[in-house]
């Protein structure tokens, strides 16, 4: 399967409606979609209906992305920390409710080390997810030490790793993340670096060696979807249909590398 993140741009309030957006994604050739599960980033209320809208358009829902605005408060002994816990538990419950197999969660940046309270919260999230048959995939960013601690301490079978190719290249290129955690790989975000934000480019538009990345993913035995996480920030000369067409072409190029 080939998939894409659903909030890839086109209007600060998403001028293209999400039911129309999912139909365009399917028309471009994609098989599945990753959902942004929050009202932030201009998304607004009503995002809970997206799983049904995507399926009505003929798309499989690969995973949801939990909110990111409070990720560094995970270990705080205050209302902010409690809110992060509640947000993540809400996502787990919604995965079960809306039949979404996996929730992707950002690990706090290394400037915010996970303490015992933070690990207690992670264990509560993992346990609840396990009881509901939901996978939790923790994503790499500027958080390699926290990620290592988490992966070493939380070894439940439903808890694993979300690999982001651009974050890896930008923040920890010397660390073999797929070698370390590839046996627990539950989701992938494939995006290139470069452009105005040095991230969220379409594959083959930045500096990432995609032959090497795909070969390492293949070694893990990963059998999930080839999923892109681009933004249209540097493609504003393209309409949404042309952007999706180009994104699908790049995803197919990655698929060919998997088949070599």
mmCIF file with all atom_site columns, C-alpha atoms in Angstrom, residues 61-166:
data_model
loop_
_atom_site.group_PDB
_atom_site.id
_atom_site.type_symbol
_atom_site.label_atom_id
_atom_site.label_alt_id
_atom_site.label_comp_id
_atom_site.label_asym_id
_atom_site.label_entity_id
_atom_site.label_seq_id
_atom_site.pdbx_PDB_ins_code
_atom_site.Cartn_x
_atom_site.Cartn_y
_atom_site.Cartn_z
_atom_site.occupancy
_atom_site.B_iso_or_equiv
_atom_site.pdbx_formal_charge
_atom_site.auth_seq_id
_atom_site.auth_comp_id
_atom_site.auth_asym_id
_atom_site.auth_atom_id
_atom_site.pdbx_PDB_model_num
ATOM 1   C CA . UNK A 1 61  ? -6.654  4.460  7.614  1.00 0.00 ? 61  UNK A CA 1
ATOM 2   C CA . UNK A 1 62  ? -3.051  3.517  8.450  1.00 0.00 ? 62  UNK A CA 1
ATOM 3   C CA . UNK A 1 63  ? -2.648  5.500  11.672 1.00 0.00 ? 63  UNK A CA 1
ATOM 4   C CA . UNK A 1 64  ? -3.460  8.736  13.478 1.00 0.00 ? 64  UNK A CA 1
ATOM 5   C CA . UNK A 1 65  ? -0.990  11.369 14.712 1.00 0.00 ? 65  UNK A CA 1
ATOM 6   C CA . UNK A 1 66  ? -1.532  12.533 18.290 1.00 0.00 ? 66  UNK A CA 1
ATOM 7   C CA . UNK A 1 67  ? -1.346  16.256 19.174 1.00 0.00 ? 67  UNK A CA 1
ATOM 8   C CA . UNK A 1 68  ? 2.181   17.664 19.453 1.00 0.00 ? 68  UNK A CA 1
ATOM 9   C CA . UNK A 1 69  ? 1.769   21.033 21.146 1.00 0.00 ? 69  UNK A CA 1
ATOM 10  C CA . UNK A 1 70  ? 2.296   19.739 24.691 1.00 0.00 ? 70  UNK A CA 1
ATOM 11  C CA . UNK A 1 71  ? 4.714   16.891 24.037 1.00 0.00 ? 71  UNK A CA 1
ATOM 12  C CA . UNK A 1 72  ? 7.494   18.378 26.183 1.00 0.00 ? 72  UNK A CA 1
ATOM 13  C CA . UNK A 1 73  ? 5.186   18.590 29.214 1.00 0.00 ? 73  UNK A CA 1
ATOM 14  C CA . UNK A 1 74  ? 4.911   14.821 29.552 1.00 0.00 ? 74  UNK A CA 1
ATOM 15  C CA . UNK A 1 75  ? 6.976   14.717 32.776 1.00 0.00 ? 75  UNK A CA 1
ATOM 16  C CA . UNK A 1 76  ? 5.569   17.863 34.382 1.00 0.00 ? 76  UNK A CA 1
ATOM 17  C CA . UNK A 1 77  ? 3.862   17.407 37.742 1.00 0.00 ? 77  UNK A CA 1
ATOM 18  C CA . UNK A 1 78  ? 1.114   19.904 36.977 1.00 0.00 ? 78  UNK A CA 1
ATOM 19  C CA . UNK A 1 79  ? -2.015  20.432 34.912 1.00 0.00 ? 79  UNK A CA 1
ATOM 20  C CA . UNK A 1 80  ? 0.008   20.650 31.693 1.00 0.00 ? 80  UNK A CA 1
ATOM 21  C CA . UNK A 1 81  ? 1.423   17.183 32.246 1.00 0.00 ? 81  UNK A CA 1
ATOM 22  C CA . UNK A 1 82  ? -2.002  15.822 33.136 1.00 0.00 ? 82  UNK A CA 1
ATOM 23  C CA . UNK A 1 83  ? -3.387  17.331 29.923 1.00 0.00 ? 83  UNK A CA 1
ATOM 24  C CA . UNK A 1 84  ? -0.750  15.587 27.807 1.00 0.00 ? 84  UNK A CA 1
ATOM 25  C CA . UNK A 1 85  ? -1.634  12.268 29.426 1.00 0.00 ? 85  UNK A CA 1
ATOM 26  C CA . UNK A 1 86  ? -5.335  12.844 28.859 1.00 0.00 ? 86  UNK A CA 1
ATOM 27  C CA . UNK A 1 87  ? -4.774  13.869 25.228 1.00 0.00 ? 87  UNK A CA 1
ATOM 28  C CA . UNK A 1 88  ? -2.822  10.691 24.497 1.00 0.00 ? 88  UNK A CA 1
ATOM 29  C CA . UNK A 1 89  ? -5.324  8.482  26.307 1.00 0.00 ? 89  UNK A CA 1
ATOM 30  C CA . UNK A 1 90  ? -8.087  10.166 24.314 1.00 0.00 ? 90  UNK A CA 1
ATOM 31  C CA . UNK A 1 91  ? -6.251  9.273  21.096 1.00 0.00 ? 91  UNK A CA 1
ATOM 32  C CA . UNK A 1 92  ? -5.915  5.660  22.204 1.00 0.00 ? 92  UNK A CA 1
ATOM 33  C CA . UNK A 1 93  ? -9.630  5.500  22.973 1.00 0.00 ? 93  UNK A CA 1
ATOM 34  C CA . UNK A 1 94  ? -10.427 7.068  19.596 1.00 0.00 ? 94  UNK A CA 1
ATOM 35  C CA . UNK A 1 95  ? -8.202  4.555  17.793 1.00 0.00 ? 95  UNK A CA 1
ATOM 36  C CA . UNK A 1 96  ? -10.362 1.830  19.288 1.00 0.00 ? 96  UNK A CA 1
ATOM 37  C CA . UNK A 1 97  ? -13.608 3.696  18.644 1.00 0.00 ? 97  UNK A CA 1
ATOM 38  C CA . UNK A 1 98  ? -12.837 4.545  15.019 1.00 0.00 ? 98  UNK A CA 1
ATOM 39  C CA . UNK A 1 99  ? -10.982 1.312  14.164 1.00 0.00 ? 99  UNK A CA 1
ATOM 40  C CA . UNK A 1 100 ? -7.554  2.930  13.634 1.00 0.00 ? 100 UNK A CA 1
ATOM 41  C CA . UNK A 1 101 ? -4.763  0.435  14.363 1.00 0.00 ? 101 UNK A CA 1
ATOM 42  C CA . UNK A 1 102 ? -1.972  2.772  15.497 1.00 0.00 ? 102 UNK A CA 1
ATOM 43  C CA . UNK A 1 103 ? -1.420  6.125  17.186 1.00 0.00 ? 103 UNK A CA 1
ATOM 44  C CA . UNK A 1 104 ? 1.851   7.979  16.515 1.00 0.00 ? 104 UNK A CA 1
ATOM 45  C CA . UNK A 1 105 ? 3.178   10.024 19.438 1.00 0.00 ? 105 UNK A CA 1
ATOM 46  C CA . UNK A 1 106 ? 6.117   12.445 19.648 1.00 0.00 ? 106 UNK A CA 1
ATOM 47  C CA . UNK A 1 107 ? 8.666   11.624 22.331 1.00 0.00 ? 107 UNK A CA 1
ATOM 48  C CA . UNK A 1 108 ? 9.689   14.784 24.270 1.00 0.00 ? 108 UNK A CA 1
ATOM 49  C CA . UNK A 1 109 ? 12.824  16.585 23.115 1.00 0.00 ? 109 UNK A CA 1
ATOM 50  C CA . UNK A 1 110 ? 16.021  15.615 24.919 1.00 0.00 ? 110 UNK A CA 1
ATOM 51  C CA . UNK A 1 111 ? 16.037  19.018 26.649 1.00 0.00 ? 111 UNK A CA 1
ATOM 52  C CA . UNK A 1 112 ? 13.058  17.613 28.604 1.00 0.00 ? 112 UNK A CA 1
ATOM 53  C CA . UNK A 1 113 ? 14.270  14.252 30.005 1.00 0.00 ? 113 UNK A CA 1
ATOM 54  C CA . UNK A 1 114 ? 11.541  11.759 30.825 1.00 0.00 ? 114 UNK A CA 1
ATOM 55  C CA . UNK A 1 115 ? 11.364  11.276 34.589 1.00 0.00 ? 115 UNK A CA 1
ATOM 56  C CA . UNK A 1 116 ? 9.580   8.610  36.616 1.00 0.00 ? 116 UNK A CA 1
ATOM 57  C CA . UNK A 1 117 ? 6.274   10.469 36.401 1.00 0.00 ? 117 UNK A CA 1
ATOM 58  C CA . UNK A 1 118 ? 6.682   10.657 32.638 1.00 0.00 ? 118 UNK A CA 1
ATOM 59  C CA . UNK A 1 119 ? 7.363   6.935  32.403 1.00 0.00 ? 119 UNK A CA 1
ATOM 60  C CA . UNK A 1 120 ? 4.392   6.210  34.637 1.00 0.00 ? 120 UNK A CA 1
ATOM 61  C CA . UNK A 1 121 ? 2.229   8.141  32.195 1.00 0.00 ? 121 UNK A CA 1
ATOM 62  C CA . UNK A 1 122 ? 3.727   6.317  29.222 1.00 0.00 ? 122 UNK A CA 1
ATOM 63  C CA . UNK A 1 123 ? 3.046   2.979  30.920 1.00 0.00 ? 123 UNK A CA 1
ATOM 64  C CA . UNK A 1 124 ? -0.568  3.998  31.525 1.00 0.00 ? 124 UNK A CA 1
ATOM 65  C CA . UNK A 1 125 ? -0.926  4.910  27.840 1.00 0.00 ? 125 UNK A CA 1
ATOM 66  C CA . UNK A 1 126 ? 0.730   1.683  26.707 1.00 0.00 ? 126 UNK A CA 1
ATOM 67  C CA . UNK A 1 127 ? -1.338  -0.488 29.045 1.00 0.00 ? 127 UNK A CA 1
ATOM 68  C CA . UNK A 1 128 ? -4.606  1.092  27.984 1.00 0.00 ? 128 UNK A CA 1
ATOM 69  C CA . UNK A 1 129 ? -3.662  0.757  24.325 1.00 0.00 ? 129 UNK A CA 1
ATOM 70  C CA . UNK A 1 130 ? -2.748  -2.883 24.816 1.00 0.00 ? 130 UNK A CA 1
ATOM 71  C CA . UNK A 1 131 ? -6.080  -3.616 26.471 1.00 0.00 ? 131 UNK A CA 1
ATOM 72  C CA . UNK A 1 132 ? -7.858  -2.133 23.443 1.00 0.00 ? 132 UNK A CA 1
ATOM 73  C CA . UNK A 1 133 ? -5.668  -3.775 20.795 1.00 0.00 ? 133 UNK A CA 1
ATOM 74  C CA . UNK A 1 134 ? -4.104  -0.452 19.725 1.00 0.00 ? 134 UNK A CA 1
ATOM 75  C CA . UNK A 1 135 ? -0.475  0.044  18.729 1.00 0.00 ? 135 UNK A CA 1
ATOM 76  C CA . UNK A 1 136 ? 1.547   3.004  20.014 1.00 0.00 ? 136 UNK A CA 1
ATOM 77  C CA . UNK A 1 137 ? 4.411   4.194  17.786 1.00 0.00 ? 137 UNK A CA 1
ATOM 78  C CA . UNK A 1 138 ? 6.865   6.710  19.271 1.00 0.00 ? 138 UNK A CA 1
ATOM 79  C CA . UNK A 1 139 ? 8.485   8.982  16.685 1.00 0.00 ? 139 UNK A CA 1
ATOM 80  C CA . UNK A 1 140 ? 12.078  10.185 16.434 1.00 0.00 ? 140 UNK A CA 1
ATOM 81  C CA . UNK A 1 141 ? 12.792  13.921 16.461 1.00 0.00 ? 141 UNK A CA 1
ATOM 82  C CA . UNK A 1 142 ? 15.314  15.865 18.564 1.00 0.00 ? 142 UNK A CA 1
ATOM 83  C CA . UNK A 1 143 ? 14.801  13.198 21.215 1.00 0.00 ? 143 UNK A CA 1
ATOM 84  C CA . UNK A 1 144 ? 17.267  10.364 20.667 1.00 0.00 ? 144 UNK A CA 1
ATOM 85  C CA . UNK A 1 145 ? 18.166  9.945  24.357 1.00 0.00 ? 145 UNK A CA 1
ATOM 86  C CA . UNK A 1 146 ? 14.541  9.999  25.466 1.00 0.00 ? 146 UNK A CA 1
ATOM 87  C CA . UNK A 1 147 ? 13.625  7.598  22.677 1.00 0.00 ? 147 UNK A CA 1
ATOM 88  C CA . UNK A 1 148 ? 16.359  5.164  23.752 1.00 0.00 ? 148 UNK A CA 1
ATOM 89  C CA . UNK A 1 149 ? 15.211  5.275  27.375 1.00 0.00 ? 149 UNK A CA 1
ATOM 90  C CA . UNK A 1 150 ? 11.611  4.718  26.373 1.00 0.00 ? 150 UNK A CA 1
ATOM 91  C CA . UNK A 1 151 ? 12.310  1.854  24.017 1.00 0.00 ? 151 UNK A CA 1
ATOM 92  C CA . UNK A 1 152 ? 14.501  0.145  26.630 1.00 0.00 ? 152 UNK A CA 1
ATOM 93  C CA . UNK A 1 153 ? 11.989  0.491  29.454 1.00 0.00 ? 153 UNK A CA 1
ATOM 94  C CA . UNK A 1 154 ? 8.662   -0.063 27.693 1.00 0.00 ? 154 UNK A CA 1
ATOM 95  C CA . UNK A 1 155 ? 8.812   -3.418 25.923 1.00 0.00 ? 155 UNK A CA 1
ATOM 96  C CA . UNK A 1 156 ? 5.149   -4.288 25.486 1.00 0.00 ? 156 UNK A CA 1
ATOM 97  C CA . UNK A 1 157 ? 4.452   -5.839 22.071 1.00 0.00 ? 157 UNK A CA 1
ATOM 98  C CA . UNK A 1 158 ? 1.979   -3.099 21.139 1.00 0.00 ? 158 UNK A CA 1
ATOM 99  C CA . UNK A 1 159 ? 4.580   -0.356 21.752 1.00 0.00 ? 159 UNK A CA 1
ATOM 100 C CA . UNK A 1 160 ? 7.057   0.425  19.000 1.00 0.00 ? 160 UNK A CA 1
ATOM 101 C CA . UNK A 1 161 ? 8.758   2.918  16.746 1.00 0.00 ? 161 UNK A CA 1
ATOM 102 C CA . UNK A 1 162 ? 7.645   5.403  14.085 1.00 0.00 ? 162 UNK A CA 1
ATOM 103 C CA . UNK A 1 163 ? 10.573  6.158  11.790 1.00 0.00 ? 163 UNK A CA 1
ATOM 104 C CA . UNK A 1 164 ? 10.752  9.658  10.298 1.00 0.00 ? 164 UNK A CA 1
ATOM 105 C CA . UNK A 1 165 ? 13.396  9.855  7.576  1.00 0.00 ? 165 UNK A CA 1
ATOM 106 C CA . UNK A 1 166 ? 13.887  13.635 7.564  1.00 0.00 ? 166 UNK A CA 1
#
